[in-house]
CSV table of C-alpha atoms in Angstrom, one decimal:
chain,number,residue,atom,x,y,z
A,1,UNK,CA,80.1,-114.6,71.3
A,2,UNK,CA,76.6,-113.8,72.5
A,3,UNK,CA,74.8,-111.4,70.1
A,4,UNK,CA,71.2,-110.4,70.3
A,5,UNK,CA,71.5,-107.2,68.3
A,6,UNK,CA,70.0,-107.4,64.7
A,7,UNK,CA,72.0,-106.1,61.7
A,8,UNK,CA,71.0,-103.3,59.4
A,9,UNK,CA,71.2,-102.7,55.7
A,10,UNK,CA,70.8,-99.6,53.5
A,11,UNK,CA,70.0,-99.2,49.8
A,12,UNK,CA,72.2,-96.7,48.0
A,13,UNK,CA,71.0,-97.4,44.4
A,14,UNK,CA,68.6,-97.0,42.7
A,15,UNK,CA,67.7,-93.7,44.4
A,16,UNK,CA,65.1,-91.3,43.1
A,17,UNK,CA,61.4,-91.4,42.2
A,18,UNK,CA,62.1,-92.1,38.4
A,19,UNK,CA,64.8,-94.0,36.7
A,20,UNK,CA,65.6,-94.6,33.0
A,21,UNK,CA,68.3,-97.1,33.6
A,22,UNK,CA,68.7,-99.7,36.4
A,23,UNK,CA,71.8,-101.9,35.8
A,24,UNK,CA,72.5,-102.7,39.4
A,25,UNK,CA,71.2,-102.7,42.9
A,26,UNK,CA,73.6,-101.5,45.5
A,27,UNK,CA,73.7,-101.0,49.2
A,28,UNK,CA,75.6,-101.4,52.5
A,29,UNK,CA,75.3,-103.7,55.5
A,30,UNK,CA,76.3,-103.4,59.1
A,31,UNK,CA,76.3,-105.5,62.3
A,32,UNK,CA,77.9,-105.1,65.7
A,33,UNK,CA,79.6,-108.5,65.3
A,34,UNK,CA,79.5,-110.0,61.8
A,35,UNK,CA,76.9,-109.8,59.1
A,36,UNK,CA,76.4,-113.2,57.4
A,37,UNK,CA,74.0,-112.6,54.5
A,38,UNK,CA,72.0,-109.9,52.7
A,39,UNK,CA,68.9,-110.8,50.8
A,40,UNK,CA,66.9,-108.8,48.4
A,41,UNK,CA,63.4,-108.7,47.0
A,42,UNK,CA,62.0,-106.6,44.1
A,43,UNK,CA,58.3,-106.3,43.4
A,44,UNK,CA,56.6,-105.0,40.2
A,45,UNK,CA,53.6,-103.2,41.6
A,46,UNK,CA,51.6,-103.2,38.4
A,47,UNK,CA,52.1,-106.9,37.8
A,48,UNK,CA,51.8,-107.7,41.6
A,49,UNK,CA,54.7,-110.1,41.0
A,50,UNK,CA,58.2,-110.4,42.4
A,51,UNK,CA,61.6,-110.9,40.7
A,52,UNK,CA,62.7,-114.4,39.8
A,53,UNK,CA,66.5,-114.3,39.9
A,54,UNK,CA,66.6,-117.6,37.9
A,55,UNK,CA,64.8,-116.2,34.9
A,56,UNK,CA,65.5,-112.4,35.3
A,57,UNK,CA,61.7,-111.9,35.1
A,58,UNK,CA,58.9,-110.8,37.4
A,59,UNK,CA,57.0,-114.1,37.6
A,60,UNK,CA,57.0,-115.1,41.3
A,61,UNK,CA,54.4,-114.6,43.9
A,62,UNK,CA,55.8,-112.3,46.5
A,63,UNK,CA,54.6,-114.7,49.2
A,64,UNK,CA,57.0,-117.3,47.7
A,65,UNK,CA,60.2,-117.5,49.8
A,66,UNK,CA,62.1,-117.8,46.5
A,67,UNK,CA,61.2,-114.2,45.8
A,68,UNK,CA,64.1,-113.3,48.2
A,69,UNK,CA,67.5,-113.8,46.7
A,70,UNK,CA,71.1,-113.2,47.8
A,71,UNK,CA,73.0,-110.0,47.1
A,72,UNK,CA,76.3,-110.2,45.4
A,73,UNK,CA,79.7,-108.8,46.6
A,74,UNK,CA,80.5,-108.3,50.3
A,75,UNK,CA,77.9,-107.9,52.9
A,76,UNK,CA,79.2,-104.5,53.9
A,77,UNK,CA,79.1,-103.2,50.3
A,78,UNK,CA,76.6,-105.4,48.5
A,79,UNK,CA,75.4,-105.3,44.9
A,80,UNK,CA,73.3,-107.2,42.4
A,81,UNK,CA,73.7,-107.0,38.6
A,82,UNK,CA,70.4,-106.2,36.9
A,83,UNK,CA,71.7,-105.4,33.4
A,84,UNK,CA,69.8,-108.4,32.0
A,85,UNK,CA,66.5,-107.5,33.7
A,86,UNK,CA,63.6,-106.3,31.5
A,87,UNK,CA,62.1,-103.4,33.3
A,88,UNK,CA,58.7,-102.2,32.1
A,89,UNK,CA,57.8,-98.7,31.1
A,90,UNK,CA,55.7,-96.8,33.6
A,91,UNK,CA,55.8,-99.6,36.2
A,92,UNK,CA,56.6,-98.9,39.8
A,93,UNK,CA,59.2,-101.2,41.5
A,94,UNK,CA,59.8,-101.7,45.2
A,95,UNK,CA,63.2,-102.9,46.4
A,96,UNK,CA,63.7,-104.5,49.8
A,97,UNK,CA,66.9,-105.5,51.6
A,98,UNK,CA,67.3,-107.5,54.7
A,99,UNK,CA,70.3,-108.8,56.6
A,100,UNK,CA,71.0,-111.8,58.9
A,101,UNK,CA,74.0,-111.9,61.2
A,102,UNK,CA,76.2,-114.8,62.3
A,103,UNK,CA,74.0,-115.3,65.4
A,104,UNK,CA,71.0,-115.6,63.1
A,105,UNK,CA,69.5,-112.4,64.2
A,106,UNK,CA,67.3,-111.1,61.3
A,107,UNK,CA,67.0,-107.4,60.5
A,108,UNK,CA,64.0,-106.1,62.3
A,109,UNK,CA,63.1,-103.1,60.1
A,110,UNK,CA,63.5,-104.1,56.4
A,111,UNK,CA,65.0,-101.4,54.2
A,112,UNK,CA,63.1,-100.3,51.2
A,113,UNK,CA,63.1,-97.9,48.2
A,114,UNK,CA,60.8,-97.5,45.2
A,115,UNK,CA,61.0,-96.0,41.7
A,116,UNK,CA,59.1,-95.7,38.5
A,117,UNK,CA,60.8,-96.9,35.3
A,118,UNK,CA,60.6,-94.3,32.5
A,119,UNK,CA,62.5,-94.4,29.2
A,120,UNK,CA,60.1,-92.3,27.1
A,121,UNK,CA,61.4,-88.9,26.2
A,122,UNK,CA,59.2,-85.7,26.7
A,123,UNK,CA,58.1,-83.5,23.8
A,124,UNK,CA,58.2,-79.7,23.4
A,125,UNK,CA,56.4,-77.5,20.9
A,126,UNK,CA,56.8,-73.9,20.0
A,127,UNK,CA,53.4,-72.2,19.6
A,128,UNK,CA,54.4,-68.6,19.3
A,129,UNK,CA,55.8,-67.5,16.8
A,130,UNK,CA,54.1,-69.9,14.4
A,131,UNK,CA,56.3,-69.7,11.3
A,132,UNK,CA,57.9,-66.2,11.1
A,133,UNK,CA,59.3,-63.9,13.7
A,134,UNK,CA,60.0,-60.2,13.6
A,135,UNK,CA,62.6,-57.8,15.1
A,136,UNK,CA,60.1,-56.9,17.9
A,137,UNK,CA,59.5,-60.5,19.0
A,138,UNK,CA,59.4,-60.2,22.8
A,139,UNK,CA,58.4,-63.7,23.8
A,140,UNK,CA,58.5,-67.3,22.6
A,141,UNK,CA,55.7,-69.5,23.9
A,142,UNK,CA,55.3,-73.3,23.8
A,143,UNK,CA,54.0,-76.4,25.5
A,144,UNK,CA,55.7,-79.6,26.7
A,145,UNK,CA,54.4,-83.0,27.8
A,146,UNK,CA,55.7,-86.2,29.4
A,147,UNK,CA,53.5,-89.2,30.0
A,148,UNK,CA,55.2,-90.6,33.1
A,149,UNK,CA,57.6,-88.6,35.2
A,150,UNK,CA,56.6,-85.1,34.0
A,151,UNK,CA,58.8,-82.5,32.4
A,152,UNK,CA,61.5,-81.3,34.7
A,153,UNK,CA,62.8,-78.4,32.7
A,154,UNK,CA,62.7,-76.9,29.2
A,155,UNK,CA,65.6,-75.4,27.3
A,156,UNK,CA,65.5,-73.4,24.1
A,157,UNK,CA,67.9,-73.1,21.2
A,158,UNK,CA,67.6,-70.6,18.4
A,159,UNK,CA,69.5,-70.6,15.0
A,160,UNK,CA,69.6,-68.0,12.2
A,161,UNK,CA,71.0,-70.7,9.9
A,162,UNK,CA,68.1,-73.1,9.7
A,163,UNK,CA,69.6,-75.3,12.4
A,164,UNK,CA,72.8,-75.8,10.5
A,165,UNK,CA,74.9,-73.3,12.7
A,166,UNK,CA,74.7,-69.7,13.7
A,167,UNK,CA,73.2,-70.6,17.1
A,168,UNK,CA,72.4,-67.9,19.6
A,169,UNK,CA,75.3,-67.9,22.1
A,170,UNK,CA,73.2,-66.7,25.1
A,171,UNK,CA,70.4,-64.4,26.1
A,172,UNK,CA,71.5,-61.0,24.7
A,173,UNK,CA,74.2,-62.8,22.7
A,174,UNK,CA,74.8,-63.2,19.0
A,175,UNK,CA,74.0,-65.8,16.3
A,176,UNK,CA,77.6,-67.0,16.0
A,177,UNK,CA,77.9,-70.3,17.8
A,178,UNK,CA,78.7,-73.4,15.7
A,179,UNK,CA,77.6,-76.0,18.2
A,180,UNK,CA,74.0,-75.7,19.5
A,181,UNK,CA,73.5,-73.7,22.7
A,182,UNK,CA,70.5,-74.5,24.9
A,183,UNK,CA,69.1,-71.7,27.1
A,184,UNK,CA,66.8,-72.2,30.0
A,185,UNK,CA,63.2,-70.9,29.5
A,186,UNK,CA,62.1,-67.8,31.3
A,187,UNK,CA,59.1,-69.4,33.0
A,188,UNK,CA,57.7,-72.9,33.3
A,189,UNK,CA,54.2,-73.8,34.5
A,190,UNK,CA,53.1,-77.3,35.2
A,191,UNK,CA,49.7,-78.2,33.7
A,192,UNK,CA,48.2,-80.4,31.0
A,193,UNK,CA,50.1,-79.7,28.9
A,194,UNK,CA,52.8,-77.8,30.7
A,195,UNK,CA,53.4,-74.3,29.4
A,196,UNK,CA,56.7,-72.5,29.0
A,197,UNK,CA,57.9,-69.0,27.8
A,198,UNK,CA,61.2,-67.6,26.8
A,199,UNK,CA,62.0,-63.9,26.6
A,200,UNK,CA,64.9,-63.2,24.2
A,201,UNK,CA,65.7,-60.0,26.0
A,202,UNK,CA,68.2,-58.1,23.9
A,203,UNK,CA,68.8,-60.7,21.2
A,204,UNK,CA,68.8,-59.0,17.8
A,205,UNK,CA,66.7,-60.6,15.0
A,206,UNK,CA,67.3,-59.9,11.4
A,207,UNK,CA,65.8,-61.4,8.3
């Protein structure tokens, strides 16, 4: 069978600018006749080194042909187990995939995706009220920070039982919930640090 059409591959995971867990690489492959192999390459941008599949570490020069390694599974739905890989906090990784068909046509446009690895949790602080609140408390104010990916959202929970129960059920609700209930903040402004506010609306505060 004469075949001069190159194959294609696509990366389906990981997807997204930031990841806190990467246990596998996944994707698909396609060819008009038959896809023979799918090879992968992962670069740690900060280290300027590529993945060594023999040691599960980023120790290879990316110009080394061995920095490309075979995907697992079928060529149409390929994967690669990375549960033993040590990813580094705040490092950017670039994943490439490339296929070759039975006629030895290589993929012409290599597929790629990138992500930053981030496992550090953000922090949030209440600045107003400081220690005590009164029945006329109209707004809660605070800050939040995250070193790598930035804070995506802030939620607020309020208890009249020193955090041991009696959680506010909702905006305008009552302090009767046994499990903690988180409520979205009223406003959120990105800055350094980020600032948030929460308006309790019709919640009733009693001492």
